[in-house]
Coordinates of C-alpha atoms in Angstrom, one line a residue:
V1 CA -35.3 -42.6 112.9
A2 CA -39.1 -42.4 113.1
E3 CA -39.0 -38.6 112.4
L4 CA -36.6 -39.1 109.5
D5 CA -38.8 -41.8 108.1
K6 CA -41.9 -39.6 108.4
D7 CA -40.1 -36.7 106.7
M8 CA -39.0 -38.9 103.8
Q9 CA -42.6 -40.2 103.4
D10 CA -43.9 -36.6 103.4
M11 CA -41.3 -35.7 100.7
V12 CA -42.2 -38.7 98.6
G13 CA -45.9 -37.8 98.9
K14 CA -45.2 -34.3 97.7
W15 CA -43.2 -35.6 94.7
E16 CA -46.1 -37.9 93.8
Q17 CA -48.6 -35.0 94.0
L18 CA -46.4 -32.8 91.9
Y19 CA -45.9 -35.7 89.3
T20 CA -49.7 -36.2 89.2
T21 CA -50.2 -32.5 88.5
L22 CA -47.7 -32.5 85.7
R23 CA -49.0 -35.7 84.2
T24 CA -52.5 -34.4 83.9
A25 CA -51.4 -31.1 82.3
K26 CA -51.6 -30.5 78.6
P27 CA -48.6 -31.7 76.4
N28 CA -45.8 -29.2 76.0
D29 CA -47.0 -26.9 78.8
K30 CA -45.0 -28.5 81.5
V31 CA -41.4 -29.0 82.3
L32 CA -39.9 -31.3 84.9
D33 CA -36.2 -31.5 85.6
L34 CA -34.4 -33.7 88.1
N35 CA -30.8 -32.9 89.0
A36 CA -28.2 -34.7 91.1
T37 CA -24.6 -33.7 91.6
Q38 CA -21.7 -34.9 93.7
G39 CA -18.5 -33.0 94.1
W40 CA -15.3 -32.7 96.2
N41 CA -13.9 -29.4 97.5
Y42 CA -10.3 -28.8 98.4
G43 CA -9.2 -25.8 100.3
T44 CA -11.3 -22.8 101.2
Y45 CA -14.9 -22.9 100.0
V46 CA -18.4 -21.9 101.2
N47 CA -20.1 -24.7 103.1
P48 CA -23.5 -25.2 101.4
V49 CA -25.1 -26.2 104.7
T50 CA -23.8 -23.4 107.0
S51 CA -23.0 -20.8 104.3
Q52 CA -19.6 -20.2 106.1
F53 CA -16.1 -20.2 104.7
Q54 CA -14.0 -23.1 105.8
N55 CA -10.8 -24.7 104.7
A56 CA -11.3 -28.5 104.5
T57 CA -11.6 -31.3 102.1
T58 CA -15.3 -32.3 101.8
R59 CA -17.7 -34.2 99.7
S60 CA -21.1 -32.7 98.9
N61 CA -24.3 -33.8 97.2
N62 CA -27.1 -31.7 95.7
L63 CA -30.5 -33.2 94.8
A64 CA -33.1 -31.0 93.3
G65 CA -36.2 -31.2 91.2
Q66 CA -37.8 -28.3 89.4
A67 CA -41.3 -28.2 87.8
Q68 CA -42.8 -25.6 85.6
L69 CA -46.4 -25.3 84.3
V70 CA -47.4 -22.7 81.8
L71 CA -50.7 -21.2 82.8
F72 CA -51.1 -18.7 79.9
Q73 CA -49.0 -18.2 76.8
G74 CA -51.3 -16.4 74.3
F75 CA -53.1 -19.7 73.6
Q76 CA -49.9 -20.9 71.9
L77 CA -50.0 -24.4 73.4
R78 CA -53.7 -24.9 72.5
N79 CA -53.2 -23.7 68.9
T80 CA -50.1 -26.0 68.7
I81 CA -52.1 -29.0 69.7
K82 CA -54.9 -28.1 67.2
R83 CA -52.3 -27.5 64.4
N84 CA -50.7 -30.9 65.1
V85 CA -54.1 -32.6 64.9
L86 CA -54.7 -30.9 61.6
D87 CA -51.3 -32.1 60.3
Y88 CA -52.1 -35.6 61.5
E89 CA -55.5 -35.6 59.7
A90 CA -53.8 -34.2 56.5
S91 CA -51.3 -37.1 56.7
L92 CA -54.2 -39.6 56.9
E93 CA -55.6 -38.0 53.8
D94 CA -52.2 -38.4 52.1
T95 CA -52.4 -42.1 53.0
E96 CA -55.8 -42.3 51.5
K97 CA -54.6 -40.6 48.3
S98 CA -51.8 -43.1 48.1
R99 CA -54.4 -45.9 48.3
N100 CA -56.4 -44.2 45.5
D101 CA -53.4 -43.8 43.3
L102 CA -52.5 -47.5 43.9
S103 CA -56.0 -48.5 42.9
L104 CA -55.8 -46.5 39.7
N105 CA -52.4 -47.9 38.9
V106 CA -53.6 -51.4 39.4
A107 CA -56.7 -50.8 37.2
S108 CA -54.5 -49.3 34.5
Q109 CA -51.9 -52.1 34.6
F110 CA -54.7 -54.7 34.6
L111 CA -56.1 -53.2 31.4
Q112 CA -52.6 -53.1 30.0
L113 CA -52.2 -56.8 30.6
V114 CA -55.6 -57.5 29.0
L115 CA -54.6 -55.5 26.0
A116 CA -51.3 -57.3 25.8
Q117 CA -53.0 -60.7 25.9
E118 CA -55.4 -59.5 23.1
L119 CA -52.4 -58.5 21.0
V120 CA -50.8 -61.9 21.6
R121 CA -53.9 -63.7 20.5
A122 CA -54.3 -61.5 17.4
N123 CA -50.7 -62.1 16.4
Q124 CA -51.0 -65.8 17.0
T125 CA -54.1 -65.8 14.7
R126 CA -52.0 -64.1 12.0
V127 CA -49.2 -66.7 12.4
A128 CA -51.7 -69.5 11.9
S129 CA -53.0 -67.7 8.8
D130 CA -49.5 -67.2 7.5
Q131 CA -48.7 -70.9 8.0
A132 CA -51.9 -71.8 6.1
Q133 CA -50.9 -69.4 3.3
I134 CA -47.4 -71.0 3.1
D135 CA -49.0 -74.5 2.7
R136 CA -51.2 -73.2 -0.1
A137 CA -48.2 -71.5 -1.7
N138 CA -46.2 -74.7 -1.7
I139 CA -49.0 -76.5 -3.5
L140 CA -49.3 -73.7 -6.0
L141 CA -45.5 -73.6 -6.5
K142 CA -45.4 -77.4 -7.2
A143 CA -48.2 -76.9 -9.7
G144 CA -46.3 -74.1 -11.3
S145 CA -49.0 -71.5 -10.7
I146 CA -46.9 -69.1 -8.7
P147 CA -43.2 -68.2 -8.8
E148 CA -40.8 -69.1 -5.9
S149 CA -40.6 -65.5 -4.8
T150 CA -44.2 -65.6 -3.7
L151 CA -43.4 -68.4 -1.4
L152 CA -40.4 -66.6 0.0
D153 CA -42.6 -63.5 0.6
S154 CA -45.0 -65.6 2.6
Q155 CA -42.2 -67.2 4.6
S156 CA -40.8 -63.7 5.3
Q157 CA -44.2 -62.5 6.5
L158 CA -44.5 -65.6 8.8
A159 CA -41.1 -64.8 10.4
T160 CA -42.3 -61.2 10.9
D161 CA -45.5 -62.2 12.5
E162 CA -43.7 -64.8 14.7
L163 CA -41.5 -62.0 15.9
N164 CA -44.6 -59.9 16.6
V165 CA -46.0 -62.7 18.7
I166 CA -42.8 -62.9 20.8
T167 CA -42.8 -59.1 21.2
A168 CA -46.4 -59.1 22.2
Q169 CA -45.8 -62.0 24.6
N170 CA -42.9 -60.1 26.2
Q171 CA -45.1 -57.1 26.7
A172 CA -47.7 -59.3 28.3
D173 CA -45.1 -60.8 30.6
L174 CA -43.9 -57.3 31.6
A175 CA -47.4 -56.2 32.2
R176 CA -48.1 -59.2 34.3
L177 CA -44.9 -58.6 36.3
A178 CA -45.8 -54.9 36.9
L179 CA -49.3 -55.9 38.0
L180 CA -47.8 -58.4 40.5
Q181 CA -45.4 -55.8 41.8
L182 CA -48.2 -53.3 42.3
M183 CA -50.2 -55.9 44.2
N184 CA -47.1 -56.8 46.3
I185 CA -47.2 -60.4 45.1
D186 CA -43.9 -62.3 44.9
P187 CA -43.6 -63.3 41.2
A188 CA -41.6 -66.4 42.2
G189 CA -44.6 -67.8 44.1
A190 CA -47.2 -66.7 41.5
Q191 CA -46.5 -69.2 38.8
G192 CA -50.2 -70.0 38.5
F193 CA -51.4 -66.4 38.6
A194 CA -53.9 -65.5 36.0
I195 CA -56.5 -62.7 35.5
E196 CA -60.2 -63.1 34.9
V197 CA -61.4 -60.8 32.2
P198 CA -65.1 -59.9 32.5
P199 CA -67.1 -59.1 29.4
L200 CA -66.2 -55.6 28.3
P201 CA -68.5 -53.9 25.9
D202 CA -67.1 -52.3 22.8
P203 CA -67.2 -48.5 22.8
D204 CA -69.3 -48.3 19.6
Q205 CA -72.0 -50.3 21.4
E206 CA -72.6 -47.3 23.8
A207 CA -74.1 -43.9 23.2
P208 CA -71.7 -41.0 22.7
Y209 CA -69.9 -40.6 26.1
V210 CA -71.0 -37.3 27.7
V211 CA -70.1 -36.2 31.3
D212 CA -71.0 -33.0 33.1
L213 CA -67.5 -31.8 33.9
N214 CA -68.6 -29.2 36.5
Q215 CA -70.7 -31.7 38.4
T216 CA -67.9 -34.2 38.3
F217 CA -65.4 -31.6 39.6
Q218 CA -67.7 -30.6 42.4
I219 CA -68.1 -34.3 43.5
A220 CA -64.4 -34.9 43.2
A221 CA -63.5 -31.7 45.1
S222 CA -65.7 -32.7 48.0
T223 CA -64.6 -36.4 48.2
K224 CA -61.0 -36.7 47.0
P225 CA -58.4 -36.9 49.8
E226 CA -55.8 -34.7 48.1
I227 CA -58.3 -31.8 48.3
R228 CA -59.1 -32.4 51.9
A229 CA -55.4 -32.7 52.7
A230 CA -54.7 -29.3 51.0
D231 CA -57.6 -27.7 52.9
L232 CA -56.4 -29.1 56.2
R233 CA -53.0 -27.8 55.6
V234 CA -54.5 -24.3 55.0
Q235 CA -56.2 -24.6 58.4
S236 CA -52.9 -25.8 59.9
A237 CA -51.1 -22.7 58.5
R238 CA -53.7 -20.5 60.0
R239 CA -53.0 -22.1 63.4
G240 CA -49.4 -21.4 62.8
T241 CA -50.2 -17.8 62.4
D242 CA -52.1 -17.8 65.7
I243 CA -49.1 -19.5 67.3
A244 CA -46.7 -16.8 66.0
R245 CA -49.1 -14.0 67.2
A246 CA -49.0 -15.6 70.7
G247 CA -45.5 -14.0 71.0
Y248 CA -47.2 -10.6 71.5
Y249 CA -49.0 -11.8 74.7
P250 CA -47.6 -12.1 78.2
R251 CA -46.5 -15.4 79.6
F252 CA -47.7 -16.6 83.0
V253 CA -45.9 -19.6 84.5
L254 CA -46.3 -21.5 87.7
G255 CA -43.0 -23.1 89.0
G256 CA -42.0 -25.2 92.0
S257 CA -38.9 -26.9 93.3
L258 CA -37.9 -29.4 95.9
S259 CA -34.2 -29.6 97.0
T260 CA -31.9 -31.1 99.6
L261 CA -28.2 -31.4 100.1
Y262 CA -25.4 -33.2 101.9
S263 CA -22.0 -32.1 103.1
S264 CA -19.4 -34.3 104.7
S265 CA -18.2 -31.3 106.9
Q266 CA -21.6 -31.2 108.7
S267 CA -21.3 -32.6 112.2
T268 CA -23.7 -33.3 115.1
R269 CA -23.1 -33.3 118.9
I270 CA -24.2 -36.6 120.4
F271 CA -24.7 -37.1 124.2
T272 CA -22.5 -39.9 125.5
G273 CA -23.4 -39.8 129.3
D274 CA -22.6 -37.9 132.6
S275 CA -19.1 -36.9 133.6
T276 CA -17.4 -39.0 136.3
S277 CA -16.0 -36.1 138.4
T278 CA -17.2 -32.9 140.1
Q279 CA -15.5 -29.5 140.3
S280 CA -15.2 -27.2 143.4
I281 CA -15.6 -23.5 142.8
P282 CA -14.4 -21.1 145.5
V283 CA -16.7 -18.4 146.9
F284 CA -15.4 -14.8 147.0
Q285 CA -16.7 -11.9 149.1
N286 CA -16.9 -8.4 148.0
T287 CA -15.2 -6.1 150.5
P288 CA -14.0 -2.5 150.5
N289 CA -10.6 -4.0 149.9
G290 CA -11.9 -6.0 146.9
L291 CA -12.8 -9.6 146.4
L292 CA -11.5 -11.8 149.2
P293 CA -11.8 -15.6 149.3
T294 CA -13.9 -17.2 151.9
S295 CA -13.8 -20.6 153.4
F296 CA -16.8 -21.7 151.4
Q297 CA -16.8 -23.6 148.1
V298 CA -19.5 -24.6 145.7
L299 CA -19.4 -28.1 144.4
T300 CA -20.7 -28.4 140.8
G301 CA -22.8 -31.4 139.7
K302 CA -21.9 -33.8 137.0
Q303 CA -21.9 -32.3 133.5
P304 CA -23.1 -34.1 130.4
N305 CA -20.5 -35.3 128.0
F306 CA -20.9 -34.8 124.2
E307 CA -19.1 -36.2 121.2
T308 CA -19.0 -34.5 117.8
L309 CA -19.7 -36.9 114.9
P310 CA -20.4 -36.4 111.1
T311 CA -24.1 -36.1 110.4
N312 CA -25.6 -39.1 108.7
F313 CA -26.3 -38.8 104.9
F314 CA -30.1 -39.5 105.1
D315 CA -30.4 -37.3 108.2
Q316 CA -29.0 -34.4 106.3
L317 CA -31.3 -35.1 103.3
G318 CA -34.2 -34.8 105.7
N319 CA -32.9 -31.8 107.7
N320 CA -31.9 -29.8 104.6
Y321 CA -35.1 -30.5 102.6
G322 CA -36.4 -27.3 101.0
K323 CA -39.3 -26.4 98.8
A324 CA -40.4 -23.3 96.8
V325 CA -43.3 -22.2 94.7
Q326 CA -43.2 -19.2 92.4
F327 CA -45.3 -17.4 89.8
A328 CA -43.5 -15.7 86.9
L329 CA -45.0 -13.1 84.5
Q330 CA -43.1 -12.3 81.4
I331 CA -44.3 -9.3 79.3
P332 CA -42.7 -8.9 75.9
V333 CA -41.6 -5.4 75.2
L334 CA -38.8 -5.4 72.7
N335 CA -37.2 -8.5 71.2
G336 CA -35.7 -7.3 68.0
L337 CA -38.9 -7.6 66.0
Q338 CA -38.6 -11.3 66.2
V339 CA -42.3 -11.9 66.9
R340 CA -43.3 -9.5 64.0
T341 CA -41.0 -11.3 61.6
G342 CA -42.4 -14.7 62.8
V343 CA -45.9 -13.5 62.2
Q344 CA -45.1 -12.3 58.7
R345 CA -43.5 -15.6 57.9
A346 CA -46.5 -17.4 59.2
L347 CA -48.8 -15.3 57.0
I348 CA -46.6 -16.1 54.0
N349 CA -46.8 -19.8 54.8
E350 CA -50.6 -19.4 55.1
Q351 CA -50.8 -17.8 51.7
S352 CA -48.6 -20.5 50.2
A353 CA -50.8 -23.2 51.7
S354 CA -53.9 -21.4 50.1
V355 CA -52.1 -21.3 46.7
R356 CA -51.2 -25.0 47.0
A357 CA -54.9 -25.8 47.8
E358 CA -56.0 -23.9 44.7
Q359 CA -53.3 -25.6 42.7
A360 CA -54.6 -29.0 43.9
R361 CA -58.1 -28.0 42.7
L362 CA -56.8 -26.8 39.4
T363 CA -54.8 -30.0 38.9
L364 CA -57.9 -32.0 39.7
R365 CA -60.0 -30.1 37.2
Q366 CA -57.4 -30.5 34.5
G367 CA -57.2 -34.2 35.2
I368 CA -60.9 -34.5 34.9
E369 CA -61.0 -32.5 31.6
Q370 CA -58.0 -34.5 30.2
A371 CA -59.6 -37.8 31.1
Y372 CA -62.9 -36.8 29.5
A373 CA -61.1 -35.6 26.3
D374 CA -59.1 -38.8 26.2
A375 CA -62.2 -40.9 26.6
R376 CA -64.1 -39.0 23.9
A377 CA -61.1 -39.2 21.6
A378 CA -60.7 -43.0 22.3
Q379 CA -64.4 -43.6 21.6
L380 CA -64.2 -41.7 18.3
Q381 CA -60.9 -43.4 17.4
Y382 CA -62.4 -46.8 18.1
A383 CA -65.3 -46.1 15.8
A384 CA -63.0 -45.0 13.1
A385 CA -60.7 -47.9 13.7
T386 CA -63.6 -50.3 13.6
R387 CA -64.7 -48.9 10.2
Q388 CA -61.0 -49.2 9.0
V389 CA -60.8 -52.8 10.2
A390 CA -64.0 -53.7 8.4
A391 CA -62.7 -52.0 5.1
L392 CA -59.2 -53.5 5.4
T393 CA -60.7 -57.0 6.2
L394 CA -62.6 -56.9 2.8
T395 CA -59.4 -55.6 1.2
Q396 CA -57.3 -58.4 2.7
R397 CA -59.9 -61.0 1.6
N398 CA -59.9 -59.7 -1.9
S399 CA -56.1 -59.6 -1.9
E400 CA -56.0 -63.2 -0.7
I401 CA -58.3 -64.3 -3.6
R402 CA -56.2 -62.4 -6.1
F403 CA -53.0 -63.8 -4.5
N404 CA -54.2 -67.3 -4.7
N405 CA -55.1 -66.8 -8.3
G406 CA -51.7 -65.4 -9.2
L407 CA -53.1 -62.0 -9.9
L408 CA -51.2 -60.3 -6.9
N409 CA -47.6 -60.7 -5.8
G410 CA -46.5 -61.6 -2.3
T411 CA -45.3 -58.1 -1.4
E412 CA -48.6 -56.4 -2.2
F413 CA -50.5 -59.2 -0.3
N414 CA -48.3 -58.7 2.7
I415 CA -48.9 -55.0 2.7
A416 CA -52.6 -55.6 2.8
K417 CA -52.2 -58.0 5.7
N418 CA -49.9 -55.6 7.6
N419 CA -52.4 -52.7 7.1
L420 CA -55.1 -54.9 8.7
T421 CA -52.8 -55.8 11.5
F422 CA -52.0 -52.2 12.2
A423 CA -55.7 -51.3 12.2
V424 CA -56.6 -54.1 14.6
S425 CA -53.9 -52.9 17.0
N426 CA -55.2 -49.4 16.9
Q427 CA -58.7 -50.7 17.5
L428 CA -57.7 -52.6 20.6
Q429 CA -55.6 -49.6 21.9
A430 CA -58.6 -47.3 21.5
K431 CA -60.9 -49.7 23.2
Y432 CA -58.9 -50.1 26.4
T433 CA -58.0 -46.5 26.5
F434 CA -61.7 -45.6 26.5
I435 CA -62.5 -48.2 29.2
F436 CA -59.7 -46.9 31.5
R437 CA -60.5 -43.2 31.0
R438 CA -64.2 -43.8 31.6
K439 CA -63.4 -45.7 34.8
V440 CA -61.2 -42.8 35.9
L441 CA -64.1 -40.4 35.4
D442 CA -66.4 -42.8 37.3
F443 CA -63.8 -42.8 40.1
Y444 CA -63.8 -39.0 40.2
Q445 CA -67.6 -39.1 40.5
G446 CA -67.2 -41.2 43.7
K447 CA -68.0 -44.6 42.1
P448 CA -65.9 -47.6 43.0
L449 CA -63.4 -49.0 40.6
A450 CA -65.0 -52.0 39.0
L451 CA -65.2 -53.4 35.4

């Protein structure tokens, strides 16, 4: 029992040593398999312990563990680890790009909400003006200064402007909902949610907007995560090519195994004690006439008595314990051009990654150019809309005076008011388009998003 316990402790120690070696090895360059089987044999079979044929019904167990450690594989494992690191870093850059996209979307939706609220206030002002105009028209109608059709035209314009208020308010509500969703705020619990609008200068108060597009692109290309992610994937594809080329190199592997087995047919002779009787053996004498008995006899001593019993399960595990260590060298000679095909595919993947990186840079440059063109157009449009609003405001005032004096009918007066309304709407649209596009260009230049 003591010897068996010592053998078992030695075996456990060796397993722990092997496990430590495998645990400290690099990922993917180690293999550890543990196998355990139990079976029953009926009839003739080869005894796994004695390797002899026998005809019996037996139960057998096999316990084995194999370990393999790759020592050299054309640096495939090292390049795989580096490629996985590059892919992980590219994924982090994708996450950062998602954050940037979310920031731009929130800024855009914020300005959409501000614009919608501006349109609501503008339409409400026109509704108040329409109501005042109707009150004056009622007085003039009672005085007989204007026909009833003029009052009806004013009431029709009031209904139209009230509809515009509702439409603008719906747009503002939708913009608010979209902003809450982008910020991941539950609309049901944000009844008191309101935005604070900082003072925003009008585009005509600034000098003509000019941006160095090449410098902006250089800054954006060196800071934006989508470009870094594309470059990292190019490096990852190059590592993939190195991994494919590793198939041309030999493969050197260190392997080891521990095994033991049990068979119910294995038996052991066990000493039970001395025999209780002796035996007399006659003595013969060799004569010319042959062997002749004599009067002498030899008395044998007591012989030990043995009993054959099945060997204990744990005794067999200790007695049949085996171990092996091997080195394997695999040299690729001909494998159906699989390695060559894999290398060509890896090279194509590398070229595709390079093309995608160039496409990412081209998309970034086009986005910068488009944002600059939109900002310049919005600034010019705002200036033109401002002049148009000023001119139409004078026209509307003159039309109101003529309308109040009965020199202009209601239809023509409403046309003048609607023209001014359309011009004011264009002015507001141009203002917030310019602000957003300018912030986008500032963002490309590495500046934080802030109004």
